[in-house]
PDB file of C-alpha atoms and ligand atoms in Angstrom:
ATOM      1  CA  UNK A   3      64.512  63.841  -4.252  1.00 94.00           C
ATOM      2  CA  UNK A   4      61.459  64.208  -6.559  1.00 96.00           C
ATOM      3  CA  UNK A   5      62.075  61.275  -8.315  1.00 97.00           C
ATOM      4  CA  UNK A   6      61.696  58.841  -5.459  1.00 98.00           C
ATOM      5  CA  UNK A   7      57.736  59.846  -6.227  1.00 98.00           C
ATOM      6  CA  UNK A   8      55.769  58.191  -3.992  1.00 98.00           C
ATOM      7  CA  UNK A   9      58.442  56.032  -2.652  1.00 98.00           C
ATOM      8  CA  UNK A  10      59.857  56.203   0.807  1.00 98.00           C
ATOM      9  CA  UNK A  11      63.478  55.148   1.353  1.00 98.00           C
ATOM     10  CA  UNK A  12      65.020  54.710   5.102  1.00 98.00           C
ATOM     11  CA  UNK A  13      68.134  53.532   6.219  1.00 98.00           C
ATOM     12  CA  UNK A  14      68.613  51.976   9.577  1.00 98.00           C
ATOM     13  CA  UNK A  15      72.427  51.879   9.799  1.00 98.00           C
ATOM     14  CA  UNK A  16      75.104  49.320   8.347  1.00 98.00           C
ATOM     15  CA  UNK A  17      73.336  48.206   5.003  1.00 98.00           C
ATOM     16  CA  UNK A  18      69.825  47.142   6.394  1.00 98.00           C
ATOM     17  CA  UNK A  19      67.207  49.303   4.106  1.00 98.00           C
ATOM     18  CA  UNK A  20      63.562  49.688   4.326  1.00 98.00           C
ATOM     19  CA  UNK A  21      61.850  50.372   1.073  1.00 98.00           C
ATOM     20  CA  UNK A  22      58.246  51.360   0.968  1.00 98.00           C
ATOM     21  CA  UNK A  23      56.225  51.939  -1.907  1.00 98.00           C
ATOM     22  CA  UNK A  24      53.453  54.367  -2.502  1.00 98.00           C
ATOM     23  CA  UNK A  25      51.155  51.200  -3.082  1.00 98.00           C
ATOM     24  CA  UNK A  26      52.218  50.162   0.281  1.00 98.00           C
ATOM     25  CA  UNK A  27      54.554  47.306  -0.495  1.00 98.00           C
ATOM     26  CA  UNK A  28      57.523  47.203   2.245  1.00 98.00           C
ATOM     27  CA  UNK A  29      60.752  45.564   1.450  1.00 99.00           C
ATOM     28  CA  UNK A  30      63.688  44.857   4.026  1.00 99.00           C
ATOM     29  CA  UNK A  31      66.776  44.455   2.811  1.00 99.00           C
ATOM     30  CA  UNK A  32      69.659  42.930   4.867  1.00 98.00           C
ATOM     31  CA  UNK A  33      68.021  42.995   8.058  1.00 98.00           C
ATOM     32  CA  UNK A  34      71.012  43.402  10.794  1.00 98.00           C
ATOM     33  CA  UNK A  35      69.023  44.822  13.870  1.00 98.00           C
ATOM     34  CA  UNK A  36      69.146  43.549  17.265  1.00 97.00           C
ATOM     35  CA  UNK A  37      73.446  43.284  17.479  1.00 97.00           C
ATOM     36  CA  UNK A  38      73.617  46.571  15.094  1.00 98.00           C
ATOM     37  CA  UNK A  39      75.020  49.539  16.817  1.00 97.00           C
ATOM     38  CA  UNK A  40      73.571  52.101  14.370  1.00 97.00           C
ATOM     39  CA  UNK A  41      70.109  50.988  14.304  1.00 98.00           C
ATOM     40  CA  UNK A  42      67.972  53.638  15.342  1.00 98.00           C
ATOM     41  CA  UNK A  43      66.395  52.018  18.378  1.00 93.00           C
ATOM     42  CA  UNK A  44      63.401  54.584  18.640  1.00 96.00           C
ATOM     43  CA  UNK A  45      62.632  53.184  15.295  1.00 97.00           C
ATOM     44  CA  UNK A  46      58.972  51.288  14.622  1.00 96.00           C
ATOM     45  CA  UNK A  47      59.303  48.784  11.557  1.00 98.00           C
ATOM     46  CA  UNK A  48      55.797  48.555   9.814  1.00 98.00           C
ATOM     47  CA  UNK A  49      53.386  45.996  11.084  1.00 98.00           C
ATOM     48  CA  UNK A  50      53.904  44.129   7.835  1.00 98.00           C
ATOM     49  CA  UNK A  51      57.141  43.304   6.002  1.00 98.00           C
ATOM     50  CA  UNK A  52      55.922  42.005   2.785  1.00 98.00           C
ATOM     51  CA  UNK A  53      59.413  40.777   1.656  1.00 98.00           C
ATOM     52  CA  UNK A  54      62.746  40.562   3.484  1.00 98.00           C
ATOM     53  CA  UNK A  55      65.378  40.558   0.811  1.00 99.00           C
ATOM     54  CA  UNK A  56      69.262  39.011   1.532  1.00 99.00           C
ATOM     55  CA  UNK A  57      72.336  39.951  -0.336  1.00 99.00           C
ATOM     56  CA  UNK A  58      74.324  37.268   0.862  1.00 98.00           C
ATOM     57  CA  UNK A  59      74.931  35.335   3.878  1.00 98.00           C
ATOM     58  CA  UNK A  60      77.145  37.180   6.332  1.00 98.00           C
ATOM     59  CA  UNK A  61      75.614  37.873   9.465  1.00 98.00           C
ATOM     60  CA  UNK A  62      75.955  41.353   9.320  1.00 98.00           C
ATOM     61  CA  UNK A  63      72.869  40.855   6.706  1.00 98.00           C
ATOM     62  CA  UNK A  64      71.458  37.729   7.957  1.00 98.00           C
ATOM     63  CA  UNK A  65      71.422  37.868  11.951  1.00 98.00           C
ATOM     64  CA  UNK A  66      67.277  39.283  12.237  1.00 98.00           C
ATOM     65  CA  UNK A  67      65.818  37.738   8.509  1.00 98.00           C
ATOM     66  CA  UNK A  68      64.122  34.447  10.516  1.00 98.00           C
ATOM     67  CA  UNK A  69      62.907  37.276  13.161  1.00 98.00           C
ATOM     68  CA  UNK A  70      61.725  39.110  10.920  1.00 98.00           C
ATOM     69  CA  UNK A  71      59.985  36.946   8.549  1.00 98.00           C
ATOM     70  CA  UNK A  72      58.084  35.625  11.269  1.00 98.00           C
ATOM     71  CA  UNK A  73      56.928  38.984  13.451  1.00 98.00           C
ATOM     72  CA  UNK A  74      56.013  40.256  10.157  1.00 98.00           C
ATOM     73  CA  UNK A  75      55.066  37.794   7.866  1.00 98.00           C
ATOM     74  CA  UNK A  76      57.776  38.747   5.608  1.00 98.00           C
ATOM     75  CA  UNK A  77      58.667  36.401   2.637  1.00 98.00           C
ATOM     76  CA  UNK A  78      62.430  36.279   2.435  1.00 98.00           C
ATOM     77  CA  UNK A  79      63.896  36.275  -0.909  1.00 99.00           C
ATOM     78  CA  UNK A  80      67.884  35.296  -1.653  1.00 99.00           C
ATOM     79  CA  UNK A  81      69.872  33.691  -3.610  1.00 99.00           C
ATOM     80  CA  UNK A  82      68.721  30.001  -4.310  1.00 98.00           C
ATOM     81  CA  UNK A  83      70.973  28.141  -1.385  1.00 98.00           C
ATOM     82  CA  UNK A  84      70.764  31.098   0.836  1.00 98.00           C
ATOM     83  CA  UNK A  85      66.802  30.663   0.847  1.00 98.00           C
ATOM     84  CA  UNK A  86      67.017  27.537   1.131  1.00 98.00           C
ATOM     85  CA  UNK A  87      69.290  28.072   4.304  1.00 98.00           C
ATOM     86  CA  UNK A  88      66.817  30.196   5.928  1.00 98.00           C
ATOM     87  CA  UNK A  89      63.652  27.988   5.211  1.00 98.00           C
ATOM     88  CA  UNK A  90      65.815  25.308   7.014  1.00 98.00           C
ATOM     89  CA  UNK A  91      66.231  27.658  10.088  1.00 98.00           C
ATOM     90  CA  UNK A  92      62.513  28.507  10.011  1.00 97.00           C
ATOM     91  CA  UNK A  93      61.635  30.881   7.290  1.00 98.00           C
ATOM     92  CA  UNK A  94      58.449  29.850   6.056  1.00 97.00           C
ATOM     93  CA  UNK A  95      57.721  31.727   2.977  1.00 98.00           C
ATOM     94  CA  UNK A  96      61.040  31.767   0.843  1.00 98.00           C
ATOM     95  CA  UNK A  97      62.127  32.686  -3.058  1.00 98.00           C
ATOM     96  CA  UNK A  98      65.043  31.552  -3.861  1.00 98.00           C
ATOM     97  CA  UNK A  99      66.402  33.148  -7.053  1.00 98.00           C
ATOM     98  CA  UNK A 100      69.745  33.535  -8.800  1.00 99.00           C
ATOM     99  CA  UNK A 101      71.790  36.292 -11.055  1.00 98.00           C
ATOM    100  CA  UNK A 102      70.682  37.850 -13.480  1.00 98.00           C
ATOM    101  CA  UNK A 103      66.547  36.957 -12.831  1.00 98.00           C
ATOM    102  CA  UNK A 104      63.743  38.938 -11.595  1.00 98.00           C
ATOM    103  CA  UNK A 105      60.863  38.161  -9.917  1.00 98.00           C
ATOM    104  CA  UNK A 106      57.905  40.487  -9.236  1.00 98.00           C
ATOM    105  CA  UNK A 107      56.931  41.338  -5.306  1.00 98.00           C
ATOM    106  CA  UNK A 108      53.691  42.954  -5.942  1.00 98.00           C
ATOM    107  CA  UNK A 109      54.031  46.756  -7.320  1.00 98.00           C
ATOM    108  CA  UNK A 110      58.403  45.870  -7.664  1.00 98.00           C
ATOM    109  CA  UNK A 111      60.450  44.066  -9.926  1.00 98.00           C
ATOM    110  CA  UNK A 112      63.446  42.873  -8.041  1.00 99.00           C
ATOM    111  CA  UNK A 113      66.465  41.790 -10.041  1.00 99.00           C
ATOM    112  CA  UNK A 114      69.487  40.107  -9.106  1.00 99.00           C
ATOM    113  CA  UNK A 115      73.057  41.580  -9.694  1.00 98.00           C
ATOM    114  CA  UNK A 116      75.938  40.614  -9.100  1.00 98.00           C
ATOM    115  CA  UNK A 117      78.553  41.240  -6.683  1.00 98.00           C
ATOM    116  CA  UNK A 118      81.895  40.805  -5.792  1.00 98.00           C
ATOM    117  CA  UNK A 119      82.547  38.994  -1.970  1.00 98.00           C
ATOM    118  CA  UNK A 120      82.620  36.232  -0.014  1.00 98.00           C
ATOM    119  CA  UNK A 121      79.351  34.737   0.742  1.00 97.00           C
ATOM    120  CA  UNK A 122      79.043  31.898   3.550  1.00 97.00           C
ATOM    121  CA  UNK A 123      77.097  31.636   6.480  1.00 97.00           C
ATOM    122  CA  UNK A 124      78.597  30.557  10.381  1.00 96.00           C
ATOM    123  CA  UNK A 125      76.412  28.901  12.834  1.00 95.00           C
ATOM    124  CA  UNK A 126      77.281  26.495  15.569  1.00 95.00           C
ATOM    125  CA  UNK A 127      77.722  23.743  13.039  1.00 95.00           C
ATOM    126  CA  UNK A 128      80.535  26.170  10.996  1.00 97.00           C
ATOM    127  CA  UNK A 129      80.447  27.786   7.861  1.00 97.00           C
ATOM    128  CA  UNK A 130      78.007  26.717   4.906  1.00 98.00           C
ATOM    129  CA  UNK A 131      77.942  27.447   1.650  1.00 98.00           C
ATOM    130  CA  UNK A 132      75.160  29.703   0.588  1.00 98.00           C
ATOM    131  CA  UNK A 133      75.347  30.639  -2.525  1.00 98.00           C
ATOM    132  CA  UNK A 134      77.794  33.576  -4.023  1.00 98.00           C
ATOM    133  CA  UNK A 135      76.540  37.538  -2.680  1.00 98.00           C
ATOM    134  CA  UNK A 136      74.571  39.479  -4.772  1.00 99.00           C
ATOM    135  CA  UNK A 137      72.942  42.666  -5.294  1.00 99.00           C
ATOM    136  CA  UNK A 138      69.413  43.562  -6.324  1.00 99.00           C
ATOM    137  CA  UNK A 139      67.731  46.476  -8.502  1.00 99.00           C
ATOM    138  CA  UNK A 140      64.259  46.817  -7.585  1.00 99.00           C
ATOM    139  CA  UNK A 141      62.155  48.671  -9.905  1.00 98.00           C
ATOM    140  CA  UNK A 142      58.903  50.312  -8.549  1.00 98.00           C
ATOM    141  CA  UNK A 143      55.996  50.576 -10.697  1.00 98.00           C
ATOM    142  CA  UNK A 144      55.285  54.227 -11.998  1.00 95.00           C
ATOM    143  CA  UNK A 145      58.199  54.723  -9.119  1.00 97.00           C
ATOM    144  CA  UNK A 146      62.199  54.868  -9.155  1.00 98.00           C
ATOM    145  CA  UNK A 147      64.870  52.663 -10.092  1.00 98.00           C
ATOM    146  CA  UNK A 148      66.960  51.449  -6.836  1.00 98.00           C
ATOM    147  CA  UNK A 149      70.194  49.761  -6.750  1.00 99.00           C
ATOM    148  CA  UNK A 150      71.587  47.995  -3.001  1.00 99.00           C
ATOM    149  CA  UNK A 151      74.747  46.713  -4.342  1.00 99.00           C
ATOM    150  CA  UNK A 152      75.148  44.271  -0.931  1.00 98.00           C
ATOM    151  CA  UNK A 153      78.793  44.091  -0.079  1.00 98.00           C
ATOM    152  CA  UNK A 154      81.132  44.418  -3.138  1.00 99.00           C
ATOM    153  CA  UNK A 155      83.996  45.497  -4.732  1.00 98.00           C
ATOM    154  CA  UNK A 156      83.553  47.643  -7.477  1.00 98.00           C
ATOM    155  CA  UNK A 157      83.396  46.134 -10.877  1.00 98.00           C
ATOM    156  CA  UNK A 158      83.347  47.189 -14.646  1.00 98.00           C
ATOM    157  CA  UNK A 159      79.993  45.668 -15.205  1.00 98.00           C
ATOM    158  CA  UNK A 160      78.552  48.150 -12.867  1.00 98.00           C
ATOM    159  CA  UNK A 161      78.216  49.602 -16.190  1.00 98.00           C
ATOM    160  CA  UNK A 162      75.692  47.028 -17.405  1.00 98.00           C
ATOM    161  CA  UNK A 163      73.651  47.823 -14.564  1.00 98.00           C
ATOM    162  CA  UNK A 164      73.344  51.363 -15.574  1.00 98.00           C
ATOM    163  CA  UNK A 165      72.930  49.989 -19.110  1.00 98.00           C
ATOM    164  CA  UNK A 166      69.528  47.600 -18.764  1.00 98.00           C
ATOM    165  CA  UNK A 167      68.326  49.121 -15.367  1.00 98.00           C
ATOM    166  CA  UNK A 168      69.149  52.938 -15.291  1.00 98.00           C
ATOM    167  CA  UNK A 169      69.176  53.052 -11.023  1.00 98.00           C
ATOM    168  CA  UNK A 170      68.529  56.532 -10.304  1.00 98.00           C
ATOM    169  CA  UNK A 171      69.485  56.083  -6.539  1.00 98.00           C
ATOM    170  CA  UNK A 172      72.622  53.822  -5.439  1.00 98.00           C
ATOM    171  CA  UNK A 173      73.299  52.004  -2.601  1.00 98.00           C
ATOM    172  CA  UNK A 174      76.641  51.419  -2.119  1.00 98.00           C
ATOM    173  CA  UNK A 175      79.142  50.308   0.989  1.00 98.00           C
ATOM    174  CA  UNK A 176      81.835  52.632   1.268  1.00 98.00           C
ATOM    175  CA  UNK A 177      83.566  51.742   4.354  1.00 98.00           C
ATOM    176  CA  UNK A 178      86.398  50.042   2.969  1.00 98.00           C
ATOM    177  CA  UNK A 179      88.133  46.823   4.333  1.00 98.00           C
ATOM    178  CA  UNK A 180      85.632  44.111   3.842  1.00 98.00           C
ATOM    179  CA  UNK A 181      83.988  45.926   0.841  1.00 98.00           C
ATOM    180  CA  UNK A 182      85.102  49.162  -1.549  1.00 98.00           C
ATOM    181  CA  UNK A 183      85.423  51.775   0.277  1.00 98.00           C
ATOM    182  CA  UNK A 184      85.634  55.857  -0.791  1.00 98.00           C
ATOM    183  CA  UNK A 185      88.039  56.132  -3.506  1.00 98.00           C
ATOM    184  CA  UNK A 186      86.066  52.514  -5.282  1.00 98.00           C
ATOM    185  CA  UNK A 187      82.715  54.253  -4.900  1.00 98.00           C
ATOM    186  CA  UNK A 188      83.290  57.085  -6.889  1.00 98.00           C
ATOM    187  CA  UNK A 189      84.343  54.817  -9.430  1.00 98.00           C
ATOM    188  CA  UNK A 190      81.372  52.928  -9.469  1.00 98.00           C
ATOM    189  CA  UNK A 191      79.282  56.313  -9.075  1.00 98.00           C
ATOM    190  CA  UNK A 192      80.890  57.114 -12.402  1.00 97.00           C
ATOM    191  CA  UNK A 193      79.950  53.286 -14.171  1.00 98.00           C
ATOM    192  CA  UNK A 194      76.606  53.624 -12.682  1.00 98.00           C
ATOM    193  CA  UNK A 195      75.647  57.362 -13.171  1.00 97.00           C
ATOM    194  CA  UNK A 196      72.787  57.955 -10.458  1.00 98.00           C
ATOM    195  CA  UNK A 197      71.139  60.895  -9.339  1.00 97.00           C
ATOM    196  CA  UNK A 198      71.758  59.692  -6.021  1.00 98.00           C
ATOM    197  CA  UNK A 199      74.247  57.839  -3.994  1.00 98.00           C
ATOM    198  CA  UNK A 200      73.233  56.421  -0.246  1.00 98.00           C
ATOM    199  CA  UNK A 201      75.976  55.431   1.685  1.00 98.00           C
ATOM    200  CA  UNK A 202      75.994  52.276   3.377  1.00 98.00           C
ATOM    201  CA  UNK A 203      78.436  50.047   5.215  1.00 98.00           C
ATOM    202  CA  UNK A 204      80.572  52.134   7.204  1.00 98.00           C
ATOM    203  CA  UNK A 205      80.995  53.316  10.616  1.00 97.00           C
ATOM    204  CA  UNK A 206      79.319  50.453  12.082  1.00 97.00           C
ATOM    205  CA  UNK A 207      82.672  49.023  13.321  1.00 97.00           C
ATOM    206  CA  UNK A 208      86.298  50.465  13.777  1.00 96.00           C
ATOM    207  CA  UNK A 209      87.591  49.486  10.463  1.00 97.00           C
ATOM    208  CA  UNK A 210      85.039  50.354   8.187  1.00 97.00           C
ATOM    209  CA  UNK A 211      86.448  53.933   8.162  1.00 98.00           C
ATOM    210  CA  UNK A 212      85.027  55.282   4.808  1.00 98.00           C
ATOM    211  CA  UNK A 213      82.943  58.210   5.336  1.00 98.00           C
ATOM    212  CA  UNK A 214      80.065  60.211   3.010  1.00 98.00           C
ATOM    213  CA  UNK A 215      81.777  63.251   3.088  1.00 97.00           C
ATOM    214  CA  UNK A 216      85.356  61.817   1.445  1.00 98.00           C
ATOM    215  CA  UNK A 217      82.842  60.141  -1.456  1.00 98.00           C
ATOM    216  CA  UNK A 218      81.049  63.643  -1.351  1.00 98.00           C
ATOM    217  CA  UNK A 219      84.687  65.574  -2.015  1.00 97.00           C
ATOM    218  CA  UNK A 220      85.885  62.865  -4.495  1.00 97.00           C
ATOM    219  CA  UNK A 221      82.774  62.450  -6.990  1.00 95.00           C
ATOM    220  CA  UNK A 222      82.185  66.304  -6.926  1.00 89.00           C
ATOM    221  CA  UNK A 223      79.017  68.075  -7.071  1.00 90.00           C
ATOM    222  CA  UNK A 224      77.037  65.692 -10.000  1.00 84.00           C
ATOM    223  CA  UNK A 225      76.317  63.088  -7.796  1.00 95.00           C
ATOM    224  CA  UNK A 226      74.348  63.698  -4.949  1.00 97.00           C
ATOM    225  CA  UNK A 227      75.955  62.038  -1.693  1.00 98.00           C
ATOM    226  CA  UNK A 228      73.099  61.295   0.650  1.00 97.00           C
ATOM    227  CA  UNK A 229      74.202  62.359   4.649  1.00 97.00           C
ATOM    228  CA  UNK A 230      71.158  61.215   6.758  1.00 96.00           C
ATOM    229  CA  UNK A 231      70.944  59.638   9.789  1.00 96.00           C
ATOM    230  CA  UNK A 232      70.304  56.192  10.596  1.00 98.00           C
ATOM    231  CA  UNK A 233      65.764  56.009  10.520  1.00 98.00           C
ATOM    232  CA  UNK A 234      65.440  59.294   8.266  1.00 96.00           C
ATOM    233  CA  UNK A 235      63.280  58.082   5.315  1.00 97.00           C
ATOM    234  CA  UNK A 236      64.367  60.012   2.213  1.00 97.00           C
ATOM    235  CA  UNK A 237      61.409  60.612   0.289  1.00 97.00           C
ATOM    236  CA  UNK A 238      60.637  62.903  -2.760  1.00 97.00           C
ATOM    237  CA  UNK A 239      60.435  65.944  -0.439  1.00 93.00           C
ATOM    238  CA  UNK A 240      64.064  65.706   0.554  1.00 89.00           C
TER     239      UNK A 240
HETATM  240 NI1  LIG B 310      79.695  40.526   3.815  1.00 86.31          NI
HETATM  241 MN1  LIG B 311      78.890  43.104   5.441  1.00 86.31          MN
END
């Protein structure tokens, strides 16, 4: 994928992403790592996390962002009541943010997008609002356009997204049941015309049943449908 330039994408199962930058900015999204059962466990996480970015506040996103932001220093960035929620629970450095505004993490402009799902957060005290779930386009400097769409639906305003932001690689859940799954994705592929499509959410558990390869057959050969496995970086080589 030339166009990734200098940028290194890797997926480490579910929807937890590692983004890395050619000016050696790393991003975590959705960090879901100890209680994940497709994380690559052979896999090293750099020293330093510069930023550890949430899409909402299920734990299937949440569960290793305090971990993380404290074994490497990573500044966690979510919606504003979400960030808020982890400073509480020992975040130190926090953004909080909201729809439809950016905020620059050294060499990459992160914008918030929206999404369509539930959004609240369980500990032993219950469930707490956090905010509504989100997704983020984070534009790399001289580098590509990226799109993790968190856990959605798909929506018409997908197309908006495509519109102002031009994503040339999508992250999308396909797995179905507690987000869109196959037939939904290659709807959105079409409202958000990437080069490239990772597949995320699904497989993880037994009902998340979506798989690349039924995308892959549905949205036909002008989308590339990214198969790797879980700690692969794709990079501009690949
Ligand atoms: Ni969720
Ligand atoms: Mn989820």
């Amino acid at each position: 994928m030339k166009w990734l330039g200098e940028t290194k994408v890797t997926w480490l199962g579910h929807a937890t992403v590692l983004i890395q930058t050619g000016k050696g900015t790393n991003i975590l999204i959705d960090p879901f790592i100890e209680q994940n059962p497709k994380y690559p466990t052979d896999f090293q996480l750099p020293d330093q996390i510069h930023y550890c970015l949430l899409t909402h506040g299920h734990g299937d996103h949440t569960a290793d962002a305090v971990t993380v932001a404290a074994r490497h220093g990573a500044t966690v960035v979510a919606i504003y009541e979400l960030a808020a929620y982890m400073q509480a629970k020992g975040a130190s450095q926090t953004i909080g943010m909201n729809l439809g505004g950016s905020v620059r993490l050294d060499d990459v402009t992160a914008t918030m997008v929206e999404a369509k799902h539930s959004a609240g957060i369980q500990d032993e005290q219950g469930t707490h609002y956090v905010g509504v779930a989100a997704g983020y386009v984070l534009s790399v400097a001289d580098g590509p356009v990226l799109y993790h769409a968190g856990d959605t639906a798909v929506f018409s305003d997908m197309k908006l997204i495509a519109d102002l932001y031009h994503p040339q690689l999508a992250m999308l859940p396909i797995g179905g049941h507690f987000t869109m799954g196959p037939s939904e994705a290659a709807m959105a592929a079409k409202l958000l015309s990437p080069k490239a499509i990772l597949p995320l959410h699904f497989g993880t558990f037994p009902p998340l049943k979506g798989t690349p390869e039924e995308l892959a057959k549905l949205i036909g050969p002008e989308v590339f449908v990214v198969r790797v496995e879980p700690g692969r970086a794709l990079t501009s080589g690949n």
